[in-house]
CSV table of C-alpha atoms and ligand atoms in Angstrom, one decimal:
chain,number,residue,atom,x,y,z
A,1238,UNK,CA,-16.0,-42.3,36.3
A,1239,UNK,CA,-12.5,-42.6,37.4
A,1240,UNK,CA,-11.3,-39.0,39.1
A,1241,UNK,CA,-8.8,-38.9,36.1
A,1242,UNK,CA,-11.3,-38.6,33.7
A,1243,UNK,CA,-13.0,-36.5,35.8
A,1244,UNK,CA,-10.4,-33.8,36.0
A,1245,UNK,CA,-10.1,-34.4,31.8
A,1246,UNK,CA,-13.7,-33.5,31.1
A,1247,UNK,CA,-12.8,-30.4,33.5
A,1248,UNK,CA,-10.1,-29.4,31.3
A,1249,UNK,CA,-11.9,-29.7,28.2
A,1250,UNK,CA,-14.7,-27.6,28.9
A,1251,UNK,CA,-12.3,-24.5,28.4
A,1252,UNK,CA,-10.7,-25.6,25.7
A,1253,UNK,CA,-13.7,-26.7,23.7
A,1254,UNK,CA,-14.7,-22.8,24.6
A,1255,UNK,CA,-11.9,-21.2,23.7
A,1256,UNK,CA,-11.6,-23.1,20.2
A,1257,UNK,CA,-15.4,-22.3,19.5
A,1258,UNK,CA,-14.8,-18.8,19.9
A,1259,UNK,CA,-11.2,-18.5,17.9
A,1260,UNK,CA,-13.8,-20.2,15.2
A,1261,UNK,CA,-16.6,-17.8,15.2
A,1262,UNK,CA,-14.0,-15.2,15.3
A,1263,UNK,CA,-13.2,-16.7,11.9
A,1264,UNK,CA,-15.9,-16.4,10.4
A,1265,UNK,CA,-16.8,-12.8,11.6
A,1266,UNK,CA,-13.6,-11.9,10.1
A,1267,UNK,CA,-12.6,-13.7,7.0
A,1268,UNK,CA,-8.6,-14.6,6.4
A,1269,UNK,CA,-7.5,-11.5,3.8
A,1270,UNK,CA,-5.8,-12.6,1.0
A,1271,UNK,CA,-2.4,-11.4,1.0
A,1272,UNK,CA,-1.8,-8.0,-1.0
A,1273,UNK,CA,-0.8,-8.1,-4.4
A,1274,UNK,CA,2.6,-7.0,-5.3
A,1275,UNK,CA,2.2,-3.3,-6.4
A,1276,UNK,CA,5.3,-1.8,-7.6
A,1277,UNK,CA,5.3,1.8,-8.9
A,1278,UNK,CA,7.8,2.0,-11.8
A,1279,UNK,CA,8.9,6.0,-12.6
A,1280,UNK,CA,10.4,5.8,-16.4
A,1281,UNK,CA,11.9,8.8,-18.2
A,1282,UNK,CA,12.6,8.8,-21.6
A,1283,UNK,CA,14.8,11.9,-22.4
A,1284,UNK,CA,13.9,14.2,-24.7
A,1285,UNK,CA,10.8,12.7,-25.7
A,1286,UNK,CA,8.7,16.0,-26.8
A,1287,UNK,CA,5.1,16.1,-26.1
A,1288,UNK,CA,4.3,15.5,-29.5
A,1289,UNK,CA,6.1,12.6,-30.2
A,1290,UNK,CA,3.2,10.5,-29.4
A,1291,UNK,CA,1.6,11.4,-32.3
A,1292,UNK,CA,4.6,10.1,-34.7
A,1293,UNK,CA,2.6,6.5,-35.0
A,1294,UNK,CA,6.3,5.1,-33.8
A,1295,UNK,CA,5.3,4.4,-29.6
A,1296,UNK,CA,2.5,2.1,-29.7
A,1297,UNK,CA,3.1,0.5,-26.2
A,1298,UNK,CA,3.4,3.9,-24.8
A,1299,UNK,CA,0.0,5.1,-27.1
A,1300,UNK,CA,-1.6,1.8,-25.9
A,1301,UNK,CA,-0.6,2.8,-22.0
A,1302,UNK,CA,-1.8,6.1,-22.5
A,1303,UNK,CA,-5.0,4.7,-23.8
A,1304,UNK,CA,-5.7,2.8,-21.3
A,1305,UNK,CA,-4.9,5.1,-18.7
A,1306,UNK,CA,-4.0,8.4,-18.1
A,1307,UNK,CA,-1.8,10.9,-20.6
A,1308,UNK,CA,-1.1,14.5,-20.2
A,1309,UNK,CA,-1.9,17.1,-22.9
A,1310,UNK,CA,1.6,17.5,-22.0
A,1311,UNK,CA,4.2,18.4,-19.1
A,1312,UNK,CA,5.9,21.4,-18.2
A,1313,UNK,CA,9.2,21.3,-17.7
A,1314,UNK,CA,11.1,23.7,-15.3
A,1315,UNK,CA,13.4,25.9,-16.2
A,1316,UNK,CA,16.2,25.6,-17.4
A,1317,UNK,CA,15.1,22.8,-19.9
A,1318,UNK,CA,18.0,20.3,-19.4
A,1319,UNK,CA,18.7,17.1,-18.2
A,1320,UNK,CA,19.5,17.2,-14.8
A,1321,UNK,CA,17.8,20.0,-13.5
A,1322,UNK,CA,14.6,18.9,-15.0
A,1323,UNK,CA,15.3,14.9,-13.8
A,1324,UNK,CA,15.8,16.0,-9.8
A,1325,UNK,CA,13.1,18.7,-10.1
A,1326,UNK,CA,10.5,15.5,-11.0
A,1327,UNK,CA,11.8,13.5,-8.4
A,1328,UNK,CA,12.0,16.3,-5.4
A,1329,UNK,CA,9.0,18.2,-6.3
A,1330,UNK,CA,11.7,21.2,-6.4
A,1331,UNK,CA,12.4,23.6,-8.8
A,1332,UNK,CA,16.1,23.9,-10.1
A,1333,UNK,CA,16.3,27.0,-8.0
A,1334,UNK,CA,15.1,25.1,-4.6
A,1335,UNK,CA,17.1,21.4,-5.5
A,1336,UNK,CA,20.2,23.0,-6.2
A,1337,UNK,CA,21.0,21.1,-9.7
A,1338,UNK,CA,20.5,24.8,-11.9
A,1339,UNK,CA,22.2,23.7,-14.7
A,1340,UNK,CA,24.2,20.6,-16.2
A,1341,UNK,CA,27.0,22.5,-15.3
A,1342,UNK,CA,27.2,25.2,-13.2
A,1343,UNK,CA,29.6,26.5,-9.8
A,1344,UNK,CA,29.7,26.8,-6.6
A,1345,UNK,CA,30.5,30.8,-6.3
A,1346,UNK,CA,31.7,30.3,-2.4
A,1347,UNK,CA,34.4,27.2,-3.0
A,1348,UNK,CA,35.0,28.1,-6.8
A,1349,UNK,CA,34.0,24.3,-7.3
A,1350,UNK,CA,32.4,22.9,-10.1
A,1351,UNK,CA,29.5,20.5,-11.0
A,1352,UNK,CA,30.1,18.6,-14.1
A,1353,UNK,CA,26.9,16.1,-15.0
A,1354,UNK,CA,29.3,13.9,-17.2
A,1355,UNK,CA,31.9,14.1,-14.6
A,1356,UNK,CA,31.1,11.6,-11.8
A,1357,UNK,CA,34.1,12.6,-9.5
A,1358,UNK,CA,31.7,16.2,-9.4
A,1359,UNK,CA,28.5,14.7,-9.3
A,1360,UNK,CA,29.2,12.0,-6.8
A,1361,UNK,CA,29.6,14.8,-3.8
A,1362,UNK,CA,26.1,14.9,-2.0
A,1363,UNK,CA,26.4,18.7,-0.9
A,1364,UNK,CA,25.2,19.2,-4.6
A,1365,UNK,CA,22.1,17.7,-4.2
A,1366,UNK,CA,19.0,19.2,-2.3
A,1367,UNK,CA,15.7,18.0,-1.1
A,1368,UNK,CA,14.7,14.6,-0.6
A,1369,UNK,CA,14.3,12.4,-3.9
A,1370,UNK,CA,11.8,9.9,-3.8
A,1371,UNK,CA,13.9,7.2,-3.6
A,1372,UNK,CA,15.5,8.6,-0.6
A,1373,UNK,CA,12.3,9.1,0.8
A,1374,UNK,CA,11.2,5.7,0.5
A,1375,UNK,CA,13.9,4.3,1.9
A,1376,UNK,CA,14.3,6.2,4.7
A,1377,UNK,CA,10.1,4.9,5.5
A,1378,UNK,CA,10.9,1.0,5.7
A,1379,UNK,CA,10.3,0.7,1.7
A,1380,UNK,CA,12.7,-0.6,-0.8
A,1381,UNK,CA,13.6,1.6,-4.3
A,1382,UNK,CA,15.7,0.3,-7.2
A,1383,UNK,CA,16.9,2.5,-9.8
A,1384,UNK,CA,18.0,1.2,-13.3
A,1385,UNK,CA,19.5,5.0,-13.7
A,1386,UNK,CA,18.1,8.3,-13.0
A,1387,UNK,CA,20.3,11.6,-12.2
A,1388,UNK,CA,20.8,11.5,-9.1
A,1389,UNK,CA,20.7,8.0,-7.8
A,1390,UNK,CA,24.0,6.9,-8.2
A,1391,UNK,CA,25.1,9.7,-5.1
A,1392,UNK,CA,24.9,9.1,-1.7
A,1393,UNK,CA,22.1,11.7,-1.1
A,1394,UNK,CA,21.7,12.7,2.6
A,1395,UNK,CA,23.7,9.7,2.8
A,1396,UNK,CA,21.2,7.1,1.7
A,1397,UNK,CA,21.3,5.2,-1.7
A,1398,UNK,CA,18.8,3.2,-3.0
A,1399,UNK,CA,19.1,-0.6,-2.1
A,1400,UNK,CA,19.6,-1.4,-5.6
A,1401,UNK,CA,21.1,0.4,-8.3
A,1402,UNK,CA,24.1,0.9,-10.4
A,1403,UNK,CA,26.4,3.7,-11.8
A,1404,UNK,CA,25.0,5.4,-15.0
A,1405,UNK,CA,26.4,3.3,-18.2
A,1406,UNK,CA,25.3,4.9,-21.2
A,1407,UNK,CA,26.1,1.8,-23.0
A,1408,UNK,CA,23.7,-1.0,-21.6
A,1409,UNK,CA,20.8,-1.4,-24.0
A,1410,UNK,CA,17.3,0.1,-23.4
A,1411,UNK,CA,16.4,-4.0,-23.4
A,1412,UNK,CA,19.6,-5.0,-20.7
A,1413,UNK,CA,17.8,-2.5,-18.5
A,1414,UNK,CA,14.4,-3.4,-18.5
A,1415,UNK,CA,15.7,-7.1,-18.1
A,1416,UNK,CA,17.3,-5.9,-15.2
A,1417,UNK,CA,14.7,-4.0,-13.9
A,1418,UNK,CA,12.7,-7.4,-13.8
A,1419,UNK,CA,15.3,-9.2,-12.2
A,1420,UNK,CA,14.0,-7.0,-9.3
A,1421,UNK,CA,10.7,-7.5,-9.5
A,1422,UNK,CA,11.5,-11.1,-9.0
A,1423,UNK,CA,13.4,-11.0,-5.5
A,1424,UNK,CA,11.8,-12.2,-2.7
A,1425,UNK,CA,9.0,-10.1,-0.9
A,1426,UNK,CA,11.0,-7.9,2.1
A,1427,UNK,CA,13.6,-6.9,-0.3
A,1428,UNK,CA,11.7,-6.7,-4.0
A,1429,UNK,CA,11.7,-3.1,-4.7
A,1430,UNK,CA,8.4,-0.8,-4.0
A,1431,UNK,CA,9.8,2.1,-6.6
A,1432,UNK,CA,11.5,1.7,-9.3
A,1433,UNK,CA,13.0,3.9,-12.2
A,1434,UNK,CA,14.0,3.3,-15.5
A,1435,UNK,CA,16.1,5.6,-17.9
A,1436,UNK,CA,16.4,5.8,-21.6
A,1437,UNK,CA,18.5,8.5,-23.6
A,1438,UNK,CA,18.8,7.5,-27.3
A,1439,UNK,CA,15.8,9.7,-28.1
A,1440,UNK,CA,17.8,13.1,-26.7
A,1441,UNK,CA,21.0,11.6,-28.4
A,1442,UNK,CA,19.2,11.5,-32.0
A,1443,UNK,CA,17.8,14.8,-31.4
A,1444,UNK,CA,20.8,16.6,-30.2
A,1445,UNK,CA,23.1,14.9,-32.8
A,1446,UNK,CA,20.3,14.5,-36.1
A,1447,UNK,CA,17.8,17.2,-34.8
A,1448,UNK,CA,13.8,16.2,-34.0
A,1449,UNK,CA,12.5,15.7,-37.2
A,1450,UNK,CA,15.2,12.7,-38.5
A,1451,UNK,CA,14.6,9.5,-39.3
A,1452,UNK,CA,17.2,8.7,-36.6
A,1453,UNK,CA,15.0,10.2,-34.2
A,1454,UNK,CA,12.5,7.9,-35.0
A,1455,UNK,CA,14.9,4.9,-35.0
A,1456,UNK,CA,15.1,5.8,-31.4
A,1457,UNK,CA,11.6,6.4,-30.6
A,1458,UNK,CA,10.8,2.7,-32.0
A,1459,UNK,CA,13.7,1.2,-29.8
A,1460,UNK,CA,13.0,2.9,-26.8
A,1461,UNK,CA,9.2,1.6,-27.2
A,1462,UNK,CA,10.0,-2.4,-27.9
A,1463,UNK,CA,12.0,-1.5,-24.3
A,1464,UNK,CA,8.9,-0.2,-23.3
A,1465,UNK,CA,6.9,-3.5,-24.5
A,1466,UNK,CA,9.6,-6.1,-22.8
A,1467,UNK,CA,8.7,-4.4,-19.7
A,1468,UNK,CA,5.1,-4.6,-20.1
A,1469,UNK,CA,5.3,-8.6,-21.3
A,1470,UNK,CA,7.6,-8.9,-18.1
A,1471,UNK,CA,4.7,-7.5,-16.2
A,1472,UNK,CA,2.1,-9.7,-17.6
A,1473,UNK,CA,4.2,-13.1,-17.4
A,1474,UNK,CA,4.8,-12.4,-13.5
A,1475,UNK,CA,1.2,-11.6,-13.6
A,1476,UNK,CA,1.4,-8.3,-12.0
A,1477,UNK,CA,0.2,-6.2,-15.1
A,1478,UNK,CA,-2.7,-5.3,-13.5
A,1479,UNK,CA,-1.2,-4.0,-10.2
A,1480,UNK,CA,2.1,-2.3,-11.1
A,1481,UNK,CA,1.7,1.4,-11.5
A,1482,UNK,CA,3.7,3.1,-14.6
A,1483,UNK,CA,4.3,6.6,-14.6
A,1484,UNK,CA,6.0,7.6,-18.0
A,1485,UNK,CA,8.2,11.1,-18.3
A,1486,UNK,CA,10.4,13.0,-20.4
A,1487,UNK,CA,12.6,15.9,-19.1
A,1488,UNK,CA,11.9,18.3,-21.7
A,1489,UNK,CA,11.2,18.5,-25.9
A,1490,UNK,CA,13.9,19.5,-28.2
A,1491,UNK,CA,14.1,22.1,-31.1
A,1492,UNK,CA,16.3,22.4,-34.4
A,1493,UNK,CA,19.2,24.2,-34.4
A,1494,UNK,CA,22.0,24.7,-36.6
A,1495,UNK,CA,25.6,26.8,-36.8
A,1496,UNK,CA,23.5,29.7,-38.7
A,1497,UNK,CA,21.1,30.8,-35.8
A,1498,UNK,CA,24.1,32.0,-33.3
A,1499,UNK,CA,24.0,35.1,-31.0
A,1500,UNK,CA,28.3,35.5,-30.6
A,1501,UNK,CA,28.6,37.4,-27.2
A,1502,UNK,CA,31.4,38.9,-28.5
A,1503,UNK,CA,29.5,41.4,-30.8
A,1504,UNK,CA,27.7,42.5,-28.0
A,1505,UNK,CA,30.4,43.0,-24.9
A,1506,UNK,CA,33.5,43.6,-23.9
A,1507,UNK,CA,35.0,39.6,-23.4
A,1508,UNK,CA,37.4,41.0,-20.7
A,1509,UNK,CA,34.5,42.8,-18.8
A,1510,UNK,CA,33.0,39.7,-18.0
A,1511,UNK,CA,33.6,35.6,-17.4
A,1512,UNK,CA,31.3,33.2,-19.2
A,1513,UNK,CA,30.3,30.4,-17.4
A,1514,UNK,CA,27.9,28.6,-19.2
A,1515,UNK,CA,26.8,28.9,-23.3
A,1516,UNK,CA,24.5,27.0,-25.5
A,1517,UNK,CA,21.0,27.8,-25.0
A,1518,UNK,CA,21.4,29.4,-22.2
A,1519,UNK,CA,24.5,31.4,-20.8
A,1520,UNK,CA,25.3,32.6,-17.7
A,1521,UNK,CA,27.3,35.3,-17.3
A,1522,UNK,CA,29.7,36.9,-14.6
A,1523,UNK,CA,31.0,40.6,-14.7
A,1524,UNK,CA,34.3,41.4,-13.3
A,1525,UNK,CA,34.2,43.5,-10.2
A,1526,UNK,CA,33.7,47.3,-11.6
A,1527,UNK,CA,32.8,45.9,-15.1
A,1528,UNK,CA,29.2,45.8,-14.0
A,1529,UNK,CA,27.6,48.7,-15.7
A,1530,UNK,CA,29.5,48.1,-18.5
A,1531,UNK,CA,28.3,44.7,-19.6
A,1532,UNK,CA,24.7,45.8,-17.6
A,1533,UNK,CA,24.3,48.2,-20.6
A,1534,UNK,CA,25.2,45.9,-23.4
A,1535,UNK,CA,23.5,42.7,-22.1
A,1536,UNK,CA,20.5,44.1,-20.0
A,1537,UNK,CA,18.7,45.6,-22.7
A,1538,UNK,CA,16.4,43.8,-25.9
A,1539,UNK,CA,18.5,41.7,-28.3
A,1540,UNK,CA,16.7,40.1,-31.0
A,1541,UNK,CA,17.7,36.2,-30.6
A,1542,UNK,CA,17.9,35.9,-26.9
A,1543,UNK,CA,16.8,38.0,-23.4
A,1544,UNK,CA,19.5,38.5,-20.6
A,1545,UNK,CA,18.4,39.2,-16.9
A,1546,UNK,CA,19.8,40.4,-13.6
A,1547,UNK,CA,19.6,37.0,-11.7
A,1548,UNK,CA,17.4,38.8,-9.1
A,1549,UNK,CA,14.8,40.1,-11.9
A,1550,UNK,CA,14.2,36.7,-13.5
A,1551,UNK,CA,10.5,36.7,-14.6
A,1552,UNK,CA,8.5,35.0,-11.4
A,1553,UNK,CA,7.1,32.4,-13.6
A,1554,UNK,CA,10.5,30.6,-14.6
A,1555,UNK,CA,11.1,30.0,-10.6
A,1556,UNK,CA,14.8,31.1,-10.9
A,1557,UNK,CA,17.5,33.3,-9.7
A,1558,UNK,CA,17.7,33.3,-5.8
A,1559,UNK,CA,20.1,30.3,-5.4
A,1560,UNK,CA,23.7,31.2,-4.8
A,1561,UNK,CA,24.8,28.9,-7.8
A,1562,UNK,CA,23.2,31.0,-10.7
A,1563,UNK,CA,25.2,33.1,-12.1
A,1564,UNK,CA,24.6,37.2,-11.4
A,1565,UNK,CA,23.6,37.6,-15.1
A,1566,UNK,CA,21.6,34.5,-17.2
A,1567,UNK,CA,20.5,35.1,-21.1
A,1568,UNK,CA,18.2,32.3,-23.0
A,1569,UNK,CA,18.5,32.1,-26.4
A,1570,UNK,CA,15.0,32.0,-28.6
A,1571,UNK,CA,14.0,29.1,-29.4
A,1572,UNK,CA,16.4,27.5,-32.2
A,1573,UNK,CA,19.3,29.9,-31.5
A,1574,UNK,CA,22.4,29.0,-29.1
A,1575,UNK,CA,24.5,31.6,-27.5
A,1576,UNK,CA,28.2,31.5,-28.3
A,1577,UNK,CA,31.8,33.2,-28.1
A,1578,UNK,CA,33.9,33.7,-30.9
A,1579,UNK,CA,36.8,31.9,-29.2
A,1580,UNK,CA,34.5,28.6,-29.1
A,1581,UNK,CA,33.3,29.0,-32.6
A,1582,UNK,CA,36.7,29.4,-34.0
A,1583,UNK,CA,38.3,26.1,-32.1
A,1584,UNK,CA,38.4,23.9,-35.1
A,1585,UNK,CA,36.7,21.3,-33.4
A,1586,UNK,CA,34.2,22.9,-31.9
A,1587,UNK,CA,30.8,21.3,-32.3
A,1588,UNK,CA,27.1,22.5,-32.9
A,1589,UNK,CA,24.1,20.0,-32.7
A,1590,UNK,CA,21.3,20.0,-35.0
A,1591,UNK,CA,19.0,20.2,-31.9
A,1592,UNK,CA,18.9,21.0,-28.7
A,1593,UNK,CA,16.5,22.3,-25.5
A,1594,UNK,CA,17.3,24.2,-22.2
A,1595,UNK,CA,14.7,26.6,-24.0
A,1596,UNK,CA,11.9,28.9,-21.5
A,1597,UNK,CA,9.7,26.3,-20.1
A,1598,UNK,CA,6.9,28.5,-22.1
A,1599,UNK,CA,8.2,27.1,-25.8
A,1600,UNK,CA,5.8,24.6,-27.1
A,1601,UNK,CA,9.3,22.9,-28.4
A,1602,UNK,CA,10.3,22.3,-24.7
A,1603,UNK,CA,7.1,20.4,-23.8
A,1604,UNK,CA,7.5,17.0,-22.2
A,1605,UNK,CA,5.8,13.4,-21.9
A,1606,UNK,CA,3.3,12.5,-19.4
A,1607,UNK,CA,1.6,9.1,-19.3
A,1608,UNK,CA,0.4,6.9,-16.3
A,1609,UNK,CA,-1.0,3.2,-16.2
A,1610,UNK,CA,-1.8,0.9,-13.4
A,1611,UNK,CA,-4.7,0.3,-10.9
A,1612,UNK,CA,-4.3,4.2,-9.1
A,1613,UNK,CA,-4.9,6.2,-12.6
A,1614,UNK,CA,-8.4,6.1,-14.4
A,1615,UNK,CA,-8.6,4.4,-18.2
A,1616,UNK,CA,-8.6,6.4,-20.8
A,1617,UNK,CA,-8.4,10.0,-19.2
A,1618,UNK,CA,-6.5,13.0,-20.4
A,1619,UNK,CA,-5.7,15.7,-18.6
A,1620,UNK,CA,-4.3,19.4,-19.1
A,1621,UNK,CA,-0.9,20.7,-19.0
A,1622,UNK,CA,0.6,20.7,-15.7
A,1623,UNK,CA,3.8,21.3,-14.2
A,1624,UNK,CA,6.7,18.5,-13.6
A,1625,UNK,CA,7.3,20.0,-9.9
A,1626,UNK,CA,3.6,18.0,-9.5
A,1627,UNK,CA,4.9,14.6,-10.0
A,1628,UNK,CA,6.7,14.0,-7.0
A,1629,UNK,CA,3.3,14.5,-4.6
A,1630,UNK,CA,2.2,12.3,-7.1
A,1631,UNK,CA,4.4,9.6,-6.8
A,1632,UNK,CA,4.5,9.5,-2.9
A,1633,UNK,CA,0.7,9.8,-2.8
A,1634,UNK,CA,0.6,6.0,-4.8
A,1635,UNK,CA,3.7,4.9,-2.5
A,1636,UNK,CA,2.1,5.9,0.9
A,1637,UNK,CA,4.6,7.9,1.9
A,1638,UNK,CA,5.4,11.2,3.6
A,1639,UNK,CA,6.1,13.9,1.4
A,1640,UNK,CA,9.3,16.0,1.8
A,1641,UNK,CA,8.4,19.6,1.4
A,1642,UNK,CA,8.1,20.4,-2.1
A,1643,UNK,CA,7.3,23.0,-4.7
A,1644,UNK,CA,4.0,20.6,-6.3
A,1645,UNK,CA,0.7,19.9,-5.5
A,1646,UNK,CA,-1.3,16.6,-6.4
A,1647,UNK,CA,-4.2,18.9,-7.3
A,1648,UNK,CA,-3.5,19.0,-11.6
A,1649,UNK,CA,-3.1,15.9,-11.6
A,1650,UNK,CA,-6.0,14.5,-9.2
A,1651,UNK,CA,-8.2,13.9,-11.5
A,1652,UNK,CA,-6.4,11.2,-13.2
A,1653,UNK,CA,-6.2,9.1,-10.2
A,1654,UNK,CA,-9.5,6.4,-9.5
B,2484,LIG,P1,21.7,16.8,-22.1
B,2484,LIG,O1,23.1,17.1,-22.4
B,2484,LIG,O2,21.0,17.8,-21.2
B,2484,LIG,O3,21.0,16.4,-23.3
B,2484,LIG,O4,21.8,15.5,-21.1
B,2484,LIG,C1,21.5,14.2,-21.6
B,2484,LIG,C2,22.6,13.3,-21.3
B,2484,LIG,O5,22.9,13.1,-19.9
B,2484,LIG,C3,22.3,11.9,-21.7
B,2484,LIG,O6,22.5,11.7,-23.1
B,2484,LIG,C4,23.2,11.0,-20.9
B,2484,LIG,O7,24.4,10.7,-21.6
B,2484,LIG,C5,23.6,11.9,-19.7
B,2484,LIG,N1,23.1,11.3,-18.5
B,2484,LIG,C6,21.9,10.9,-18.2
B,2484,LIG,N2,21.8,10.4,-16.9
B,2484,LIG,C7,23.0,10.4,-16.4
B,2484,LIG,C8,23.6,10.0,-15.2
B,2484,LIG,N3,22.8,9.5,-14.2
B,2484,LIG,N4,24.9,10.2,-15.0
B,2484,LIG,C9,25.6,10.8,-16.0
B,2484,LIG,N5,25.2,11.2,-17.2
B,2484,LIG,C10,23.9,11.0,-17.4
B,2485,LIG,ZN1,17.4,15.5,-21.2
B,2486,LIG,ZN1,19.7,16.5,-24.4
């Protein structure tokens, strides 16, 4: 043996060692296959009342239910609108703790105003509180993708979500969804971990035919073949089985018409007070030294609507102590709308044939909860519950650190495997 080879033999010992061990190692612990792709996908379909479900008209969202979880129904917060009731799912706060109290409201100390229709209002952050979840989960190393949701078109806390767009009422329930899937196919590292979808044309047939029109459920069919595409996108990229879909509405709707009006003006002075909100529900300003005046014509029992001080707002309706709600609020019954004569004499002033923003207590007001996907049970229905509980929901699946938050996970446990 020449000392070369020698000195090649002593080399190879080790190595032969080391190799045998990195093998055994192996097989003690077996290569994991990689994760499946496990988006969560929040949808809201606006306006969809509880008991839409039952129309016949939304079998991909009966067939989801079925096979997972659905919700007797959810409660909405109070008031019953839009945006309140969008940022109050996705912050876990009520209206009175997020800051969005109404559609429209103002800010008391700068005299500004918050306008939801109005971009160049709702694009300031300072309106916005809390953390949405989208914010949350980018702010934790995770990527969120909103194809609209109130909300996500701001700069909250000065993070956006790393895809989105501004709010176009005019892209079609399909154009979204196919967008949607255009981010579900982008590479791993910046695929989206949350998404939301948005869908209106169900609150635009109520508002403008009222719940029980056939337009109503023209929507309703449209917004579930949307509702399908997704669910075939899903199951061609072959993640049908993995994604999570949790499916919302913001509130119901009720009927209303130009015959069911409480006009302020046969109740109060006008020049005692300013109005700054009316419709379902007004909210109400007294001049300085006009307040017992209007106290003793508003804060007393009217037979189509009940007006409170701000600061004795019934407990259960989580509302009154944020600077932004006006010093007096009145909610009409349900079906009525609160209105001055000076709107109802402008020639073209409008009434809808429905409408919500309703107590959170009306059965009218009552919104859609269903959830699918490999976190949720099959086939499991559980009680009422409030929307606040959704966002501990939603960070629970997404593994990510709750902002403090008005919910709790416990309602809606159960559902979850
Ligand atoms: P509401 O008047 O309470 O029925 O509000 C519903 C309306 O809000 C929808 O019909 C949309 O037109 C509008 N909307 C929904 N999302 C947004 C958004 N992100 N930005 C602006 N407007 C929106
Ligand atoms: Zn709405
Ligand atoms: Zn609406």
């Amino acid at each position: 043996m020449t000392p070369m080879q020698t000195t090649r033999r002593r080399l190879a010992a080790p190595f032969l060692l080391v190799a045998l061990c990195l093998l055994s190692a192996c097989m003690r612990a077996p290569v994991q296959p990689a994760r499946p792709y496990s988006p969560l996908i929040l949808i809201s379909i606006d306006g969809y009342r509880a008991d839409y479900l039952k129309r016949g008209l939304s079998p991909t969202l009966a067939d989801l239910a079925k096979t997972g979880v659905r919700a007797t129904a959810m409660k909405p917060s109070f008031p019953t609108l839009t945006f309140p009731n969008h940022y109050a799912i996705v912050t876990g706060l009520y209206p009175d703790h997020n800051g969005i109290v109404n559609n429209r409201f103002l800010d008391p100390a700068t005299g500004e105003k918050f306008v939801y229709t109005d971009r160049q209002t709702t694009d300031d952050p300072h309106w916005w509180g809390g953390e949405p979840v989208w914010v949350g989960v980018e702010r934790q190393g995770k990527h969120a993708a909103t194809m609209f949701w109130p909300g996500s078109d701001v700069a909250i806390d000065g993070v956006r979500p790393e895809h989105w767009l501004p709010y176009n009422g005019k892209m079609s329930p399909d154009a979204r969804v196919d967008q949607a899937l255009q981010w579900l196919d982008l590479p791993p590292g910046q695929r989206p971990d949350f998404l939301t979808l948005y869908f209106e044309q169900v609150d635009h047939a109520g508002h403008g035919y009222g719940p029980d029109s056939t337009q109503v459920d023209a929507a309703l069919r449209e917004v579930d073949a949307a509702l399908g595409r997704l669910v075939a996108g899903l199951k061609q990229r072959g993640i049908q089985d993995h994604a999570n879909i949790v499916i919302v509405s913001d509130h119901g709707m009720t009927a209303t018409s130009e015959s069911r009006m409480v006009v302020l003006d046969k109740l109060v002075d006008m020049r005692d007070l300013t109005v700054i909100n009316a419709g379902v529900v007004a909210g109400l300003a007294p001049k300085p030294g006009h307040e017992e005046q209007v106290a003793r014509a508003l804060l007393v029992p009217h037979e189509h609507m009940r007006c409170w001080d701000k600061a004795k707002i019934p407990e259960r309706l989580h509302y009154g102590s944020n600077p932004r709600i006006p010093p007096i609020v009145c909610v009409a019954n349900d079906g009525w709308l609160i209105e001055t004569q000076s709107y109802l004499d402008r020639p073209n002033h409008h009434i809808s044939l429905g409408e919500h923003g309703y107590d959170n207590n009306d059965p009218a007001m009552r919104a859609l909860f269903v959830a699918h996907g490999p976190a949720f049970k099959r086939g499991y229905v559980i009680p009422e519950f409030d929307n606040v509980d959704v966002y501990p929901l939603l960070t629970h699946i997404l593994d990510i650190k709750p902002a403090p938050n008005d919910g709790s996970i416990g309602p809606v446990a159960a559902a979850l495997r």
